[in-house]
XYZ file of C-alpha atoms in Angstrom:
595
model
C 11.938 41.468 11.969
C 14.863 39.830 9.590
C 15.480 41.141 6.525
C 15.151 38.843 3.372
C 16.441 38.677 -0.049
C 15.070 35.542 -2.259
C 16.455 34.883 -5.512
C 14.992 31.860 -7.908
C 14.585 30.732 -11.727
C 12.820 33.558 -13.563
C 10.439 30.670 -15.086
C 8.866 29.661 -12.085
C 8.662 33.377 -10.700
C 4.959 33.507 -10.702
C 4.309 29.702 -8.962
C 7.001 30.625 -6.501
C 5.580 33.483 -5.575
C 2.305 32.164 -5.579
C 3.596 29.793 -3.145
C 5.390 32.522 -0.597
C 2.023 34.300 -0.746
C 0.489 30.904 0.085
C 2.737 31.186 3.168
C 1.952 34.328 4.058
C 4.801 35.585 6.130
C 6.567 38.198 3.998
C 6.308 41.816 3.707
C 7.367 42.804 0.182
C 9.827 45.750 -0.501
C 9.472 46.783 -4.164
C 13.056 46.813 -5.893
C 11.405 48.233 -9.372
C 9.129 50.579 -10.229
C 6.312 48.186 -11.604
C 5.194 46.632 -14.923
C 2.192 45.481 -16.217
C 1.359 42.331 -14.627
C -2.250 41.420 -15.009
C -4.071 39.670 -12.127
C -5.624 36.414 -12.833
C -9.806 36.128 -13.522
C -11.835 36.215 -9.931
C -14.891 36.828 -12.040
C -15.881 40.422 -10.143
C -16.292 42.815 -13.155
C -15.343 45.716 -11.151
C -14.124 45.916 -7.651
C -15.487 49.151 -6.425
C -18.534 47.917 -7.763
C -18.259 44.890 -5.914
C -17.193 46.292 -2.728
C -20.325 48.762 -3.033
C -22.208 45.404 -3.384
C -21.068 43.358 -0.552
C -21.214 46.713 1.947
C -25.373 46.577 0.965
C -25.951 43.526 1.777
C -23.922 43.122 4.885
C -25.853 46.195 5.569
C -29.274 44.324 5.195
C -31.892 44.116 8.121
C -31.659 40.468 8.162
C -29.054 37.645 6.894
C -30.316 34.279 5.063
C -28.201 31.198 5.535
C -24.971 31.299 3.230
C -25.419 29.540 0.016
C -22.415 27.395 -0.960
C -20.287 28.198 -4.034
C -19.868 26.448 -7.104
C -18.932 26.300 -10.632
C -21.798 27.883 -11.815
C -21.795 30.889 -9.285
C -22.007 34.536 -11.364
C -20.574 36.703 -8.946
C -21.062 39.149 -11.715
C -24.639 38.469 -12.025
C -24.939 38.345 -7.748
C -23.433 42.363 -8.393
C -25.328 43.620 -11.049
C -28.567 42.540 -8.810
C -27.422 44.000 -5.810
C -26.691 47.078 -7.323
C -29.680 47.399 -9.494
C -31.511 47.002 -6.156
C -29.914 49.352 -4.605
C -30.257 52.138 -7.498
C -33.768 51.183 -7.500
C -34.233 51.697 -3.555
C -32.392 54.939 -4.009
C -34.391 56.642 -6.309
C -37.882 54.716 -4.571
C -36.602 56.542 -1.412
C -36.140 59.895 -3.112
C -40.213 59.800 -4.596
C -40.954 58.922 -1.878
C -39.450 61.681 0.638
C -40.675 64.325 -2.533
C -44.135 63.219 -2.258
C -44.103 62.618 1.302
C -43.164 66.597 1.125
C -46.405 67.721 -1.038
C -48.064 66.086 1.511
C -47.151 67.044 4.641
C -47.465 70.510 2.457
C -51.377 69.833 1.993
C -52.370 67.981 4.807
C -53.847 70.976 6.932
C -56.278 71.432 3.524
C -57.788 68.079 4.793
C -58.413 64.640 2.848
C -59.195 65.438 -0.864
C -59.060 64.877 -4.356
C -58.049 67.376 -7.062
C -60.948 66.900 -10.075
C -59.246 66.573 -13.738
C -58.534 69.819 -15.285
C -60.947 69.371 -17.808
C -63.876 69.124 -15.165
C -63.174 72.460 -13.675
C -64.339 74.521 -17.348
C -60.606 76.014 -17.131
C -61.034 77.129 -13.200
C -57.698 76.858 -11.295
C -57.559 75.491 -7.253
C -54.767 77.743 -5.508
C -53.672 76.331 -2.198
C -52.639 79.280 0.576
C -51.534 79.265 4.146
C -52.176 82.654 5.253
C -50.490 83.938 8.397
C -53.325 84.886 11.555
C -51.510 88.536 10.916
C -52.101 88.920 7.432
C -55.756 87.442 7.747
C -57.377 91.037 6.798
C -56.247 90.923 3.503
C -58.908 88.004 2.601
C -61.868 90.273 2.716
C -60.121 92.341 -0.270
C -59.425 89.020 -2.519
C -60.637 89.608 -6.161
C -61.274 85.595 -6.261
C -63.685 83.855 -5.012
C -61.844 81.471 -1.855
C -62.547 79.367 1.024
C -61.578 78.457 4.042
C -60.902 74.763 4.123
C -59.008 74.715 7.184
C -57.235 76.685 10.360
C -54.370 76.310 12.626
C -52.798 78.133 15.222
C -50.634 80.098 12.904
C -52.480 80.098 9.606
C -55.845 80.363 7.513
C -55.601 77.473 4.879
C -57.559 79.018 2.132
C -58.454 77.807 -1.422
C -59.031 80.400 -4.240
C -60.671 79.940 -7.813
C -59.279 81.570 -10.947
C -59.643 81.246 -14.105
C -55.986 83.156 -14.984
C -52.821 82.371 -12.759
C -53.560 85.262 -9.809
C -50.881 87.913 -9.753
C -47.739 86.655 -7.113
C -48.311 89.921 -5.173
C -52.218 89.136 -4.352
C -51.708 87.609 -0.870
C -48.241 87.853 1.044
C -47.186 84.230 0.851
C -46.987 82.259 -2.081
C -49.268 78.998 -3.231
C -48.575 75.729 -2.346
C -47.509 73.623 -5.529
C -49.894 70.901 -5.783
C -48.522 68.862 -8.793
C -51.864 68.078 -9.756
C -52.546 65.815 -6.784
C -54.504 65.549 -3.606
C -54.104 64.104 -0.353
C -55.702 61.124 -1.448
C -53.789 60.737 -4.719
C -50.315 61.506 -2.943
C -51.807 58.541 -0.128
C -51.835 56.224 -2.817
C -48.487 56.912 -4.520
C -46.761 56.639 -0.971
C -48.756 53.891 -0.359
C -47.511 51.777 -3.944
C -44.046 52.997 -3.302
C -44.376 51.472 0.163
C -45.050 48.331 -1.702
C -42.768 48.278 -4.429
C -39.915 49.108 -1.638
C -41.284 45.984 0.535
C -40.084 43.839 -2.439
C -36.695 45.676 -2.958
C -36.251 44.316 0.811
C -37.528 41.285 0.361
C -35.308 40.514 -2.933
C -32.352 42.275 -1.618
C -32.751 39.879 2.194
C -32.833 36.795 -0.903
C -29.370 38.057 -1.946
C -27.976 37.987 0.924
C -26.990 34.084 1.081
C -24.554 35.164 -1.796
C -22.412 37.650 1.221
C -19.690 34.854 1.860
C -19.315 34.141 -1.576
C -18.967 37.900 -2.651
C -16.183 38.390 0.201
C -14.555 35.344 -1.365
C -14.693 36.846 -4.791
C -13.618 40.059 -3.146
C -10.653 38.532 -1.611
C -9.288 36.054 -4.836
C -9.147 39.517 -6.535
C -7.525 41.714 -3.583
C -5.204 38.732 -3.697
C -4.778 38.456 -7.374
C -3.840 42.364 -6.852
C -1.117 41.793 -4.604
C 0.563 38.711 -6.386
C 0.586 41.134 -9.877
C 1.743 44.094 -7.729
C 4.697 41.783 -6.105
C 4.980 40.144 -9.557
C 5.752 43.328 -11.194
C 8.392 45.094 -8.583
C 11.051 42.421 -8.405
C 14.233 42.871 -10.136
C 14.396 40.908 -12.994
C 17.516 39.165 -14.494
C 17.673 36.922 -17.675
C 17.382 33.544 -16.063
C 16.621 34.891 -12.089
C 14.145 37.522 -10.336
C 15.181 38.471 -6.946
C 12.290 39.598 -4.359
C 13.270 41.392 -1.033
C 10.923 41.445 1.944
C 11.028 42.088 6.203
C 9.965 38.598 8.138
C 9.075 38.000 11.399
C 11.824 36.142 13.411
C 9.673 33.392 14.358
C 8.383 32.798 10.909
C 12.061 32.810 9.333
C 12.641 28.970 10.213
C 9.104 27.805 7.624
C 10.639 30.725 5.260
C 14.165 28.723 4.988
C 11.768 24.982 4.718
C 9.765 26.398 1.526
C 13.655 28.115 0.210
C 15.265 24.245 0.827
C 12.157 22.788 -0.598
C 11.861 24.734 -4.280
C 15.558 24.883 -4.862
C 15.596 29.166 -4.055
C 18.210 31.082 -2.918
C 17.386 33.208 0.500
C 19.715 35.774 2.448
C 18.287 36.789 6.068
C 19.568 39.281 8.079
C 19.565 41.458 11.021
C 18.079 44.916 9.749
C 20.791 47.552 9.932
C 21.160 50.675 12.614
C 19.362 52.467 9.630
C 17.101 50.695 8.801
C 13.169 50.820 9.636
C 11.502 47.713 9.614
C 7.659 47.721 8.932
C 5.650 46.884 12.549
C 4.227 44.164 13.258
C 1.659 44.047 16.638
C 0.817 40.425 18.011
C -1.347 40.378 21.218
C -3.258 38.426 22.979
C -7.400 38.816 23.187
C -7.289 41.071 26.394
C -4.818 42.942 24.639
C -5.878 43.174 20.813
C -8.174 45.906 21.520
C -5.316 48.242 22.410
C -3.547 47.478 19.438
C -7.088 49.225 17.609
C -6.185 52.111 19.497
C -2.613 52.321 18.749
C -3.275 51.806 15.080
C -5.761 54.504 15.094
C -3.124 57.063 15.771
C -0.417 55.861 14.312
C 1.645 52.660 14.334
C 4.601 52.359 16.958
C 8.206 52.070 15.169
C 9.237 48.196 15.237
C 12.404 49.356 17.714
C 10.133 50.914 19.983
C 7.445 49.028 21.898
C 4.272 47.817 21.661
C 1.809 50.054 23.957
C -1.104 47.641 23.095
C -1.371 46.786 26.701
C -0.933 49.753 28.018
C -3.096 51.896 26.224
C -5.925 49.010 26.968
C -5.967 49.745 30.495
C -4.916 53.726 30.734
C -8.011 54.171 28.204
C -10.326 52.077 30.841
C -9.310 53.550 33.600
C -9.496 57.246 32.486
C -12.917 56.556 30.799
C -14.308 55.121 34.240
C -12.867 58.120 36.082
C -14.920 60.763 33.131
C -18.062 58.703 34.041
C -17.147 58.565 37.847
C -20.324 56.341 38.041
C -21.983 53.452 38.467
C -25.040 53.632 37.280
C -23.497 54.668 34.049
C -20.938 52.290 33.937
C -23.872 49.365 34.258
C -25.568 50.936 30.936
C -22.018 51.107 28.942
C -22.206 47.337 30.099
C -25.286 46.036 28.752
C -24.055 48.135 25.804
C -21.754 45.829 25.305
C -23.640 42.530 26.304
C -26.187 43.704 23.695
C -26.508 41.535 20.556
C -25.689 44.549 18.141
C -25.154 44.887 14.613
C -21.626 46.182 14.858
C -20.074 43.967 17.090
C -20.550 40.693 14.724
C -16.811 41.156 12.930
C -13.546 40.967 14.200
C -13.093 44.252 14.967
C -16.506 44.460 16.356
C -15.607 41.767 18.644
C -12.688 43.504 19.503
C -14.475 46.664 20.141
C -16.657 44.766 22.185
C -14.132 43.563 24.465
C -13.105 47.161 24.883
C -16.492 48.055 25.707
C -17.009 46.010 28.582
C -13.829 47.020 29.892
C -15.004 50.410 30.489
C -18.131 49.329 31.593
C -16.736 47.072 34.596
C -13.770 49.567 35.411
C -16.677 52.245 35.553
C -18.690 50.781 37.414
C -15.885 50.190 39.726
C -14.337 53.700 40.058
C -18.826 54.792 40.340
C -18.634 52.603 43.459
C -15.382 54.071 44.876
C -16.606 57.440 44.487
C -20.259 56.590 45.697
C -22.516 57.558 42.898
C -25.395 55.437 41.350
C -27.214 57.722 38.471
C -26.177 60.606 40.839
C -27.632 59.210 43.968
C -25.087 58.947 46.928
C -25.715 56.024 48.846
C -26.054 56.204 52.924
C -23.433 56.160 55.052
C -24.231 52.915 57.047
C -25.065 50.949 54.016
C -22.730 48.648 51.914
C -22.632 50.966 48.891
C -21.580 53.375 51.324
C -18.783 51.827 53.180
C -17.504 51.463 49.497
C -17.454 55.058 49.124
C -13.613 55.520 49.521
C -12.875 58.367 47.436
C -15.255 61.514 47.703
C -15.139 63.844 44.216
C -15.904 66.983 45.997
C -12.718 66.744 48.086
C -10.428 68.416 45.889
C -6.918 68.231 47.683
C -7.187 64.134 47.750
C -8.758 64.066 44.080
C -6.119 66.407 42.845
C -3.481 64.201 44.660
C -4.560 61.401 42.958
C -5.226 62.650 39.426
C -1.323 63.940 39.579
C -0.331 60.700 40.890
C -2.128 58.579 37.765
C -0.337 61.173 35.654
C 3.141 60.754 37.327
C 2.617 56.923 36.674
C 1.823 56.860 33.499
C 4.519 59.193 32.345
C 6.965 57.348 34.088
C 5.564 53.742 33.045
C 6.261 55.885 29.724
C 9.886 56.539 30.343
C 9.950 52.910 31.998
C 9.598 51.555 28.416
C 11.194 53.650 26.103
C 14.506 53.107 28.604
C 13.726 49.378 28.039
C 13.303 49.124 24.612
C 16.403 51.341 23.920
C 18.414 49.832 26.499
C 21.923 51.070 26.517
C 21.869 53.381 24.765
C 22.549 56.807 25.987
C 19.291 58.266 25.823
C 17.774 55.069 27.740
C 19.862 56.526 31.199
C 18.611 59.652 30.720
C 15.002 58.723 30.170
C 15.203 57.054 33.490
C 16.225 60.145 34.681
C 12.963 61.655 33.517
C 11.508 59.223 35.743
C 13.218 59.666 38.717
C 12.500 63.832 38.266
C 8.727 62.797 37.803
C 8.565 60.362 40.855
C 10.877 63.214 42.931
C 9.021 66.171 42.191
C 5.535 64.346 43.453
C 7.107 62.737 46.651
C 8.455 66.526 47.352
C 5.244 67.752 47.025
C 3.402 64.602 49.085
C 6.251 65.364 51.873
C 5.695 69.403 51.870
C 2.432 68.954 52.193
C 2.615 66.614 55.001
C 4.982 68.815 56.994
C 8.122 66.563 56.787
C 11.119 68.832 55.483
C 13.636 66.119 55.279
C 11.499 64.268 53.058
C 11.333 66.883 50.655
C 14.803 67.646 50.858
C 15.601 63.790 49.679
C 12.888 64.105 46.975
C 14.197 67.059 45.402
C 17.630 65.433 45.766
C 16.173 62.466 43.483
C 14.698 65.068 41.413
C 18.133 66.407 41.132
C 20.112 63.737 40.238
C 17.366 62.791 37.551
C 18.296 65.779 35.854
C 21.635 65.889 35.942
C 21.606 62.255 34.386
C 19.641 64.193 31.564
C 22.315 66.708 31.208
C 25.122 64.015 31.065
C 23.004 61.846 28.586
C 20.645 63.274 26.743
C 22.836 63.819 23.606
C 24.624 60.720 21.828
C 26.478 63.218 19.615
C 29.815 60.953 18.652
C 32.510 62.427 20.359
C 35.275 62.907 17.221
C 36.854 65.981 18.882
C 37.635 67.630 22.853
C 34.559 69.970 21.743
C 32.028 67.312 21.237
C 32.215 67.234 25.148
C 30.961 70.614 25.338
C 28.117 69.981 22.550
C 27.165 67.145 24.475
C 26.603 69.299 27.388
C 24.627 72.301 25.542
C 22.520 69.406 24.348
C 21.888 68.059 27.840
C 20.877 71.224 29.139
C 18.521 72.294 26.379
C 17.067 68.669 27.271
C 16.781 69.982 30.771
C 14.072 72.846 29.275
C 11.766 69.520 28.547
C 11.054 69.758 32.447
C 8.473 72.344 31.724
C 6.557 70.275 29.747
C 6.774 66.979 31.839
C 5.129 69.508 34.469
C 2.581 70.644 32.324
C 1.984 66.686 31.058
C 1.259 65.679 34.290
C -0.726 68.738 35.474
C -2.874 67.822 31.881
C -4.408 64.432 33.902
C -6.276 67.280 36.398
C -8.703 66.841 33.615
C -9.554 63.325 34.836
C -11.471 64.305 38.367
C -12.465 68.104 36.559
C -14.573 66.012 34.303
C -15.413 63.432 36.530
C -16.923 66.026 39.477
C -18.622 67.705 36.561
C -20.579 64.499 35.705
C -21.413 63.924 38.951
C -22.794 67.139 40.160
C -24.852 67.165 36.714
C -26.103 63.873 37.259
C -26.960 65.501 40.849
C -28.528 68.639 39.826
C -30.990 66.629 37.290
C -32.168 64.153 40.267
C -32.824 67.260 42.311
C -35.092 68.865 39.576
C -36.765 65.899 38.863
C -37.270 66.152 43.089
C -38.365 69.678 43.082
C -40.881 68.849 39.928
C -42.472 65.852 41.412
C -43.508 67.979 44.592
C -44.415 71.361 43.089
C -46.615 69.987 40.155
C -49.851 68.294 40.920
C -51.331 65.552 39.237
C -48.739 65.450 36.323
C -45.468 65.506 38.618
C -44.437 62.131 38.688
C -44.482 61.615 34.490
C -42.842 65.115 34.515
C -40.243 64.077 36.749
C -39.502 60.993 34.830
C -38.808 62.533 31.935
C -36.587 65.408 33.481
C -34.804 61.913 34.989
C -34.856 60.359 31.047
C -33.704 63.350 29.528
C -31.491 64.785 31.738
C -29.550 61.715 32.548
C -29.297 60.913 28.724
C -27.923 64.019 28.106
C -25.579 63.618 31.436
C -24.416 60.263 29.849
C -23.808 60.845 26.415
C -21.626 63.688 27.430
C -19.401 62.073 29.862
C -19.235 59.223 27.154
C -17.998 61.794 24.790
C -15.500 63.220 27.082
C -14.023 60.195 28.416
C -13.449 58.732 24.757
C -11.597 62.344 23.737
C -9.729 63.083 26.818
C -9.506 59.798 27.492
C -7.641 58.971 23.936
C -5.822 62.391 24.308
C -3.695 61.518 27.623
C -2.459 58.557 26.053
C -2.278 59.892 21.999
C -0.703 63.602 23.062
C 1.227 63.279 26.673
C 1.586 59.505 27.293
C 2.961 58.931 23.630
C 5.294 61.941 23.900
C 7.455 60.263 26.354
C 6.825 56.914 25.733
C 7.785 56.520 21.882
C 10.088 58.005 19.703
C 8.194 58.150 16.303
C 6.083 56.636 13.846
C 6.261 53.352 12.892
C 4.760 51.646 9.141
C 2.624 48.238 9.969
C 3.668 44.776 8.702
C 1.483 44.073 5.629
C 2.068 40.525 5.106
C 1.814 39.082 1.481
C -1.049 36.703 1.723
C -4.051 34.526 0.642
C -6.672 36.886 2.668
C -9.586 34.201 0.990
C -7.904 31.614 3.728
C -9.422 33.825 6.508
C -12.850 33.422 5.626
């Protein structure tokens, strides 16, 4: 990022302006307070209500072809309908489910009609469900009643008054009929049914109206933004100046538009204290991790940009959660499906994502040797695959700590990089040479090779004395700054217990990934026992113990690998790897261009 400020003839402030947000490249810092610069006519009466518009019919079953915009376009109009359609579905919806409710109330009293009050000589029907236990009560009914009806729980009785019968006659209390029958509340459903077919159908006819209401919605989130910028530059008699943050390679059309309109324009380096705003530029394979960095929070523009990173870590602990094939093959199709969701750009992006956990899960499924649970032979292809077994814990706890060691130290890696020379960059790579030396002691004890270990724990050593020499960059002004320096490098030493309990965190990895196997196990060995023991029936019921039980194996593992998946790289991987929170790059510009 360079740092801008743009000065220019107070006269032409709005068209100049109009034509930096035409260029899109600038993120404006506010150098007043705000006046009250009023945003030009986009012909939306209301935004909210607008926005509230466009979300139903994006929303909308199906999508006619886009009708193309002109003069005499209402966009006003295109809301009002939309909403009134929606208001009018709403409260449709709501009869509905209430009469839908007095019938599902009456239905054990069979198909009738209630007669008109005036046809019953001032005798009143009273509708009662009374429990099998309370059934002795009937014979002592002052009323005359009938049984119109019995379930396994309850008598369904009708009683004629003439008076409203006393609440403590029977133990439960009558079922409000509104007046209606079954057959009356049939027909209401039935009309509402209808009348809600047309909603549909009129709200599917607004729907060639979506681009142009996105337009409209963008001419006045852009109209916003040009009043907003507008109203918070600093304002001289004859000048405005406007300060912004600009991406280095967009400074050199920046100075072209300056030269062109006769502006002034300063562009700096930022200084030492200074926080420029973010900005996060991948490519495809790569956008989707910038989702995931943005849903936590956004990386500080002097750190670096983890898009990449977090892609892959996220894959690769998600496939080791599911830890199988099978599974990975359904997150697949998941994503090969033509779904609702993944028609926008940050469906497509999610997409992308998607079938990168599908294809690294089915991979790690065939390394481990599971298929919905099922372990494959030993002489057959499948099998020869299986290379890493789940239920060996010493090699899966080797290799959960060893994924953790590298991607703390890929971590370290970075930060050292992107802070490089700094002080603290040496001793981050000191972090990594304790990480990498601590494991290889452990790989060598384990092994039986002493020297080994000795040289590992030297390296583990020397890492963290380079922490104690440079963890601090407290200026040295005086001889006891050296001392401070040191205090500071050994309370950075104390970190050590938490870069062991970081990496020990990524155990979590093979815990969960054993656990879905040996559920997905235990449910094919039901469904086994089932089909044997129960004649006749067996197979269906084993199928559905196989439906069931996998669906609920699956949806859990999904739900673990996205949280514990997201957690190693939000909680341990981000703790070493940046140092803070960033603000994104919110570039003044004509959003209507992008649709």
């Amino acid at each position: 990022m360079r740092k801008v400020v743009l000065c220019g003839p107070a006269r032409d402030k709005r068209r100049l302006v109009q034509g930096l947000q035409e260029l899109g490249c600038l993120h404006v810092v506010p150098l007043s307070p705000g006046g009250e610069e009023v945003p030009a006519a986009t012909g939306l009466p209301d935004r909210r209500d607008a926005e509230r518009a466009s979300r139903f019919l994006e929303n909308a079953p199906y999508h006619r072809k886009q009708a193309a915009e002109t003069p005499e376009t209402d966009l006003g109009e295109i809301v009002r309908r939309a909403l009134d359609t929606k208001q009018r579905r709403r409260d449709l919806l709501d009869q509905r489910d209430e009469l839908q409710g007095q019938l599902d109330a009456l239905a054990p009293w069979g198909d009738f009609e209630l007669p008109a009050q005036d046809a019953l000589a001032d005798v009143q029907l009273w509708f009662y469900a009374v429990p099998h236990r309370h059934r002795d009560v009937l014979a002592d009914l002052p009323h005359p009643w009938i049984e119109a009806g019995r379930s396994h729980r309850e008598h369904h009785i009708v009683v004629v008054t003439r008076e409203p019968p006393p609440a403590d006659m029977l133990p439960v209390r009558p079922v409000p009929t509104q007046g209606k029958g079954t057959r009356t509340l049939r027909r209401e459903i039935a009309a509402i049914d209808s009348e809600l077919d047309a909603l549909e159908v009129e709200r599917i006819e607004l729907t060639c109206h979506r681009a142009t209401l996105r337009r409209g919605l963008a001419r006045a989130a852009d109209a916003d933004a040009l009043a907003q910028t507008l109203a918070t530059t600093h304002d001289e008699t004859a000048l405005f100046a406007l300060q912004a943050w600009v991406p280095r390679h967009r400074a050199r059309a920046l100075r072209g538009y300056v030269e062109r309109e006769g502006m002034a324009a300063r562009i700096t380096e930022p200084a030492p204290d200074e926080l420029p705003p973010t900005l996060l530029a991948n490519g495809p394979a790569a956008q989707p991790g910038e989702d995931l960095a943005k849903f936590y929070h956004v990386p500080p523009a002097r750190d670096w940009d983890p898009s990449g990173v977090l892609a892959a870590s996220f894959a690769l602990f998600f496939a080791i959660i599911l830890s199988d094939a099978g599974y990975g093959l359904i997150v697949l199709l998941l994503a090969a499906a033509p779904l609702g969701p993944w028609r926008s750009a940050a469906g497509t992006r999610m997409r992308r994502l998607t079938m990168a956990l599908g294809v690294a899960s089915i991979g790690v499924g065939v390394l481990t040797g599971s298929y919905f649970g099922v372990t494959p032979a030993p002489g057959s292809l499948p099998g020869t695959l299986d290379v890493l077994e789940l239920t060996d814990y010493q090699t899966a706890m080797k290799v959960a700590v060893f994924i953790g060691v590298l991607h703390l130290a890929l971590g370290n890696t970075a930060w050292a990089a992107a802070h490089w020379p700094q002080r603290m960059a040496v001793a981050r790579l000191g972090w990594v040479a304790a990480t990498v030396g601590g494991f290889a002691a452990w790989l060598a004890w384990d092994a039986g090779s002493r020297a080994g270990a000795l040289v590992a724990i030297g390296v583990v050593g020397a890492g963290l004395v380079s922490v104690v020499v440079f963890q601090s960059d407290r200026p040295i002004r005086r001889p006891v700054d050296h001392l401070w320096r040191a205090l500071d490098g050994l309370l950075g030493v104390a970190s050590v217990s938490k870069l062991f309990g970081d990496v020990l965190s990524y155990l979590r990895l093979f815990a969960l990934g054993l656990a879905t196997a040996l559920l997905a196990a235990a449910f094919n060995d039901i469904a086994a026992e089932v089909r044997t023991s129960v004649s006749g029936l067996g197979v269906l019921f084993a199928g559905l113990v196989l439906v069931l039980g996998h669906g609920l194996t699956f949806v859990l593992a999904v739900v673990s690998g996205v949280v514990h998946g997201l957690r190693l790289d939000y909680i341990e991987f981000y703790g070493w790897s940046l140092s803070g929170e960033g603000y994104p790059f919110e570039p003044l510009e004509r959003t209507e261009r992008r649709l």
